[in-house]
Structures are given as C-alpha cells and as structure tokens.
Coordinates of C-alpha atoms and ligand atoms in Angstrom, one line a residue:
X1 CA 70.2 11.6 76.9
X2 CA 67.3 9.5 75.6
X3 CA 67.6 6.4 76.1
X4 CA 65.7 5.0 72.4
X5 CA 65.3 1.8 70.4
X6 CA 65.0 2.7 66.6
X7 CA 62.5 -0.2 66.2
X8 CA 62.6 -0.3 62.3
X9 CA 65.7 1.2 60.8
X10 CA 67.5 -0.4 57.5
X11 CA 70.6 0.6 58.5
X12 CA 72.0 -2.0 55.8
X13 CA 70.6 -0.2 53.1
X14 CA 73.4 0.6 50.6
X15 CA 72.5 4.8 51.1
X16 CA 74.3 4.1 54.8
X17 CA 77.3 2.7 53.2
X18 CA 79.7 6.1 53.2
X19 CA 78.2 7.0 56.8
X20 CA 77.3 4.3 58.7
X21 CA 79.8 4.0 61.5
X22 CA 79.6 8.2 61.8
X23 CA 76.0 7.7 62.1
X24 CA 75.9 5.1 64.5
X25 CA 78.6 6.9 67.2
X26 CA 76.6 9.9 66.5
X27 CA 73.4 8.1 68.0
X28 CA 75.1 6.1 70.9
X29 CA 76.5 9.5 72.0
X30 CA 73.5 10.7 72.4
X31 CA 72.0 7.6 73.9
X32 CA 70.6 5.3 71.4
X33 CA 70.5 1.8 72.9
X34 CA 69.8 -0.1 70.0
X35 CA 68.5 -0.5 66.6
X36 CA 65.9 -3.4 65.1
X37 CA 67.2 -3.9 61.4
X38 CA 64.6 -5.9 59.4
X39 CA 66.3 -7.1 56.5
X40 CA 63.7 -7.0 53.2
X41 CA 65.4 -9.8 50.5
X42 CA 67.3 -12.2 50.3
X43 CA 70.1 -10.8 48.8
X44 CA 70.2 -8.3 51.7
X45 CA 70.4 -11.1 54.5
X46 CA 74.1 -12.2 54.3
X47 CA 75.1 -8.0 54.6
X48 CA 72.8 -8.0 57.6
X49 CA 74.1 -11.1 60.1
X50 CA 77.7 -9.5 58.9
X51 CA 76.8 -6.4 60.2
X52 CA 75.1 -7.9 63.1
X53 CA 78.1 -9.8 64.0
X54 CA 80.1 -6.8 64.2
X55 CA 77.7 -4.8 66.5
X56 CA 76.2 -6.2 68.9
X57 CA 73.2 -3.3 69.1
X58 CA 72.1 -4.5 65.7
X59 CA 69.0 -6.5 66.1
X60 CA 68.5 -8.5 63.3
X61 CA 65.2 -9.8 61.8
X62 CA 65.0 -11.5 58.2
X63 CA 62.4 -12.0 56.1
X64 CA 60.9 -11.2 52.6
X65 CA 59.5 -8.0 52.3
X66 CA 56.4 -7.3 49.7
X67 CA 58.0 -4.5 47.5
X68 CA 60.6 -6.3 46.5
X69 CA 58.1 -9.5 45.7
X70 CA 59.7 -9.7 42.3
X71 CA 63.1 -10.7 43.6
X72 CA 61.8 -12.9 45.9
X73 CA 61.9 -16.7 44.9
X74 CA 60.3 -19.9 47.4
X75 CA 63.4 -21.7 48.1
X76 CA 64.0 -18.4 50.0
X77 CA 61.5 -19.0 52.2
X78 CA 64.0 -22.5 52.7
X79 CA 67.0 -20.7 54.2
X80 CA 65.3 -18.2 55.8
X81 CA 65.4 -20.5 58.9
X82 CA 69.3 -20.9 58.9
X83 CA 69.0 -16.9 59.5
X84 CA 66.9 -16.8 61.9
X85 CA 68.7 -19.3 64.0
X86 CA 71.6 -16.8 64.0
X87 CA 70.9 -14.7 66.6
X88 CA 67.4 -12.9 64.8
X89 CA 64.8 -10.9 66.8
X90 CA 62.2 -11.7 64.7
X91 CA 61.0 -12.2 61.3
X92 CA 60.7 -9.4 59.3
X93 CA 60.5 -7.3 57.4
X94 CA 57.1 -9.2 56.1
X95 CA 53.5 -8.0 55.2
X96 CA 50.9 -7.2 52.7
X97 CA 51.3 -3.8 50.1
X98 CA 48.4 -2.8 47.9
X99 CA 49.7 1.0 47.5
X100 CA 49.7 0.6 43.9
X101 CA 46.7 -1.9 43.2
X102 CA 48.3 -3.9 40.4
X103 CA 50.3 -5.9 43.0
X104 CA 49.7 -9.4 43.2
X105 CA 48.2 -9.9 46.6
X106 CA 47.5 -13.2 46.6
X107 CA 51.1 -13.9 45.5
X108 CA 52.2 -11.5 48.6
X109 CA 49.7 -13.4 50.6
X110 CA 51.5 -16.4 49.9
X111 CA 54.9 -15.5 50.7
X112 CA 53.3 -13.4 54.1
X113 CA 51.7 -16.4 55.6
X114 CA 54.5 -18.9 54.9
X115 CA 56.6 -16.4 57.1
X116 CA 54.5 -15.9 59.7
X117 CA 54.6 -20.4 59.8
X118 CA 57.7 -20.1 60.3
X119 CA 58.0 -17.6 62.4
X120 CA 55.9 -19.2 64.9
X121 CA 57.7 -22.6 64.0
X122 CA 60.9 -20.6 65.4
X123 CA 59.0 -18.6 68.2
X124 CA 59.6 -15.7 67.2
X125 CA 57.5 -12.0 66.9
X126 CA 57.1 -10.8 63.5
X127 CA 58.0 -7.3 62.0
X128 CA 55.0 -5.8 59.8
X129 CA 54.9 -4.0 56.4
X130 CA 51.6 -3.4 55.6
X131 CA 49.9 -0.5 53.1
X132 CA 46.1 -0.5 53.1
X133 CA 46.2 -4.0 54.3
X134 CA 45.5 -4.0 58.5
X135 CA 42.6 -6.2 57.9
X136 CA 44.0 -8.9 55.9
X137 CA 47.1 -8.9 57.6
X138 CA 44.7 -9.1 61.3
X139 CA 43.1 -11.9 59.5
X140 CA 46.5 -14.0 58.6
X141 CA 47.6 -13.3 62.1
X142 CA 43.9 -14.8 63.6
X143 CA 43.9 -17.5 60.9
X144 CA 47.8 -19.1 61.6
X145 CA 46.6 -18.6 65.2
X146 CA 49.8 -16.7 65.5
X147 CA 50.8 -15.6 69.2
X148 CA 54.4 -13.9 69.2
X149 CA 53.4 -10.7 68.8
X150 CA 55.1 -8.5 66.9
X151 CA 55.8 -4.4 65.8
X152 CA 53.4 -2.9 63.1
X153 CA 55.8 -0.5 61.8
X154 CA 54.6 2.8 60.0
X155 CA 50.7 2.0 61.0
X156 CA 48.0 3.8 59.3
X157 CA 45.2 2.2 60.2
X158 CA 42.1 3.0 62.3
X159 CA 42.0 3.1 65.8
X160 CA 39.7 0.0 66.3
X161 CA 42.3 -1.7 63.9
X162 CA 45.3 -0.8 66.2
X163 CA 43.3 -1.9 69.3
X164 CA 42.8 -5.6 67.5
X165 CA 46.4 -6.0 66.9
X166 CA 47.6 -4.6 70.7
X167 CA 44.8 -7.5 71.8
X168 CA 47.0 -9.8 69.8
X169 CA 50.1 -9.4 71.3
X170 CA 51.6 -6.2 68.7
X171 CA 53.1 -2.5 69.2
X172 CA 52.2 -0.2 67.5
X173 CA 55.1 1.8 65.5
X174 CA 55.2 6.0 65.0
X175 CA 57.6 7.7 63.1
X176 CA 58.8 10.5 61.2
X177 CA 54.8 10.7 59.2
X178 CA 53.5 11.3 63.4
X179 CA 56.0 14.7 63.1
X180 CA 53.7 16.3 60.7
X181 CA 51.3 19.0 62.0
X182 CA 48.7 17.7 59.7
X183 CA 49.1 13.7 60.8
X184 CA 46.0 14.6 62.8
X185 CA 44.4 11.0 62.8
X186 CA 48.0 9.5 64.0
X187 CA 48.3 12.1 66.7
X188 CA 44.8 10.8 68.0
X189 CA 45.8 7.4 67.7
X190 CA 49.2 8.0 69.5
X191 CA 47.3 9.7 72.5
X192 CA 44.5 6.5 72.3
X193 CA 46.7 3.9 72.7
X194 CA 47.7 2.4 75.4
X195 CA 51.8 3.5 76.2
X196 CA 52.7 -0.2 76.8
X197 CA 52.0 -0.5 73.1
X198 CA 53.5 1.9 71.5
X199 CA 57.4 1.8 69.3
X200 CA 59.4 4.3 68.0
X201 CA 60.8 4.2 64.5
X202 CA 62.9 6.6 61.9
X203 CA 62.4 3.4 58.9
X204 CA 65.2 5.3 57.3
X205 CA 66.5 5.7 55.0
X206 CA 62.5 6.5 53.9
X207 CA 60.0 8.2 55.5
X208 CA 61.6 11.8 56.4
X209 CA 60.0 13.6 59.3
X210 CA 58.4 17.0 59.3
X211 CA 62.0 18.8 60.4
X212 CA 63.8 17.3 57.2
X213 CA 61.3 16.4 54.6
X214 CA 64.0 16.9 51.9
X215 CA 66.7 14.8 53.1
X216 CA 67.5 11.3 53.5
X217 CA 65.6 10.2 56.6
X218 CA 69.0 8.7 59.4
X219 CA 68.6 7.4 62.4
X220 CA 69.9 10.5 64.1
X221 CA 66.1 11.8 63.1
X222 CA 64.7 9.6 66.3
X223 CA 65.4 12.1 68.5
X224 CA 63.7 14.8 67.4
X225 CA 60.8 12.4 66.3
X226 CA 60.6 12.1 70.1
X227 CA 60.5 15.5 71.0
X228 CA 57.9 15.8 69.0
X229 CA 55.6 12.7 70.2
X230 CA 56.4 13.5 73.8
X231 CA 54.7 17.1 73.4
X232 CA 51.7 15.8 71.7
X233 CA 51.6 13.0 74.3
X234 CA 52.2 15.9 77.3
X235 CA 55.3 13.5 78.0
X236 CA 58.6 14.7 78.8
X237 CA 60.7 13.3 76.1
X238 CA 63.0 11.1 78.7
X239 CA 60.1 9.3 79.9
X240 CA 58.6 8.4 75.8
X241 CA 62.1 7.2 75.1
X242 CA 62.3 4.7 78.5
X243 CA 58.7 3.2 78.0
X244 CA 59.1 2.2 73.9
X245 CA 62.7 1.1 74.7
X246 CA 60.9 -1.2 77.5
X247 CA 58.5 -2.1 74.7
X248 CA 60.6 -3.0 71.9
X249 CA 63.0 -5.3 74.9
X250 CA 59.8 -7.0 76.5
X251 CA 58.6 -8.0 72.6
X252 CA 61.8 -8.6 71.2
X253 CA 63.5 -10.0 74.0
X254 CA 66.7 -7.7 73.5
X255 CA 69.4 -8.5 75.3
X256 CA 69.5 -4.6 76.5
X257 CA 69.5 -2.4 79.7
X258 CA 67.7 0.5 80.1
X259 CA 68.9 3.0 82.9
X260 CA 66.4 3.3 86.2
X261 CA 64.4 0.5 85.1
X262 CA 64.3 -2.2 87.9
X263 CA 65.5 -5.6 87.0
X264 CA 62.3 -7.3 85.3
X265 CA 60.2 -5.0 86.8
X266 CA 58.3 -3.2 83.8
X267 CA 59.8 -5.6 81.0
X268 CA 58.1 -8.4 82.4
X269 CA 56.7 -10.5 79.2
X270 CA 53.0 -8.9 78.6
X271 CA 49.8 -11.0 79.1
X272 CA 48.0 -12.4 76.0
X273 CA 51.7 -13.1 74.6
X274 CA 52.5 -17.0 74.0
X275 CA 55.8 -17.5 76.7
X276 CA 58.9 -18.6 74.3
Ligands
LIG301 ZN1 61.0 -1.0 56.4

C-alpha cells in the first residue's frame, strides 16, 4: 500500500465523467489517502463543492486558472470568496502562462495577483500554474508579501528558482514529466531538494507519464509515478509516499491520517510559514 496524496488532480474534469467512481475505489484500494482538486473557472466551481460534498477525500481549491483567461470575467474574482468559505484547501488553480507568447500577461497578471489578495485575505496557501513564468510569479508572491505557502504544481524551473519558493513557504510538485528517462534536469532537482518540500501529482487528465504516454493521464498513474521517483531518489517507494502525504497535510491543513506517523510529530506547521 502507498499511502499518497495526488496533490493536483482535476478529477472534475468532464473526461472523468463515465469513470470517476471506478477510478476513485480503484485508488483507495490501493491506498490513496486523498486528492487536491484545483478547480480552473468558474463554470467548473459549482461541479467541484458538489463533488466535494459527496467525498470527503476531495480537497477542494478554487480559483481562476490562466488558460482559460478568456472565460474568465472580474465579478468572478467577487464569488470566489463564497467558495472558498466552503470547506477549500486553497486557492487554486492560479498562475501565470506565457507557453504561447501572444497571451496577455499583464491581463493574467491582473487576475493572478487579485487571487493571491484574496487568498491571503482568507488565509489560505495557493495552488500554482505557471509556464515560463517562476520569476514573475516569485515576484507577485514577494511583492503581495504573501505568506501561506502554497504547491507549485508541474515545476520547470531552475534549481535556485525552486529553492526561492521552498524559502517562501512552497512544495515543490513532480509528476508524470519526472517519469521520463530524459527529464534529466527534474531528476536533479528532485534529488536537490529538500524532501520536506517536495509533492506528488498525476495533473490528470494531462500530463501522461513515461509508462502511458498515449493514454489519458488518471489518477491510478500516481503510483507508478512513485516507483519511479523513489528509485531515482534511492527511496523505497513506501517511505516517498508517507513524506509528500505529510507534506501536502502540514500545507494544506488536510484533515487526513497517515499510518505510523505520530500525532503532530512530523506534520507540525513548517517554519517561515505565516500560523493561520
Ligand atoms: Zn492543473
């Protein structure tokens, strides 16, 4: 058993509708503890806290995420508090995307730094998009003088640029892209970070690992994705699993037990992190 946290995982996402349930007994079987659902648009929000009622290891965040800035209008940004109040993790999914270059970025800026207000209005860590952006989004973060942490899923930064954002408070997230042979600059960055930083992710239905590059990307994929990190790590895949579960609670706050770890022994709230 391996007792994981899929820390980014749109499980709402309409390609889960035929599945979902099978997927998600499939997972607890095996051990999954819990999954962090960040939900990207508004339209997406009201699906979300349903299916967040309904199962209790759905961890919700809302928020506006930048791909889908065209759908995304500012009185939004004026219910996105009601959400939040219900039982979210975090706000999220929310960042900066300049894959393309005609984006607007100071239009995503915008929308990026009026969540992360209210996100440390509500107290809350942050879940981050970002796509050739760590240093703008660092800046945001240092600017806002925000200090709830928060996950950078899918990283791809540098190594100095990781070690900024652990300073402020954030994990770091791995997923399917670390199960390539040739993600040589992740695999250094997995083994140069700290362990207390680091999450584990699927983001599926996207980003399909090495063992299932054609396929929808599920959740199911985590465990593997373990395996995988654990070797490169010279981990046994148990002990990667317990430690970014411990992670993902000690951020997030998850109202979630993980097997042999003492009582708020190693979940204990990380220095450098503003108490909520
Ligand atoms: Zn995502």
């Amino acid at each position: 058993m391996l007792q994981l946290i899929d820390s980014h995982c749109h499980l709402d996402f309409p390609e889960f509708d035929q599945n979902r349930a099978q997927l998600i007994q499939q997972c607890r079987d095996r051990g999954m503890l819990a999954w962090v659902v960040p939900g990207v648009s508004h339209q997406s929000w009201l699906k979300l806290r349903s299916l967040a009622r309904d199962q209790s290891f759905i961890k919700p965040a809302f928020g506006l995420h930048p791909y889908f800035m065209q759908q995304h209008e500012l009185s939004h940004l004026d219910v996105l508090p009601e959400y939040l109040d219900c039982g979210a993790i975090a706000v999220g999914e929310i960042g900066l995307d300049a894959f393309d270059g005609s984006t607007d970025t100071e239009q995503q800026m915008a929308i990026f730094k009026a969540q992360l207000a209210i996100a440390k209005n509500q107290r809350l860590p942050v879940i981050v998009h970002s796509r050739k952006t760590q240093d703008l989004i660092f800046k945001a973060v240092r600017e806002l003088h925000f200090q709830y942490g928060g996950i950078m899923h899918a990283f791809s930064g540098s190594l100095q640029q990781a070690q900024r954002l652990v300073d402020s408070g954030f994990l770091i997230g791995f997923g399917g892209a670390a199960s390539y042979d040739r993600a040589i600059k992740l695999h250094r960055l997995l083994r140069s970070l700290p362990r207390e930083s680091i999450a584990l992710e699927t983001d599926s239905p996207d980003i399909s690992p090495s063992f299932a590059r054609h396929q929808m990307n599920t959740p199911v994929n985590l465990f593997k994705i373990t395996e995988i990190l654990a070797a490169r790590l010279d981990l046994a895949p148990q002990e990667l699993a317990r430690q970014t579960s411990l992670n993902v609670i000690r951020l997030l706050d998850l109202n979630v037990e993980v097997a042999g770890a003492g009582a708020g022994g190693e979940a204990n709230v990380k220095p450098g992190l503003a108490p909520r």
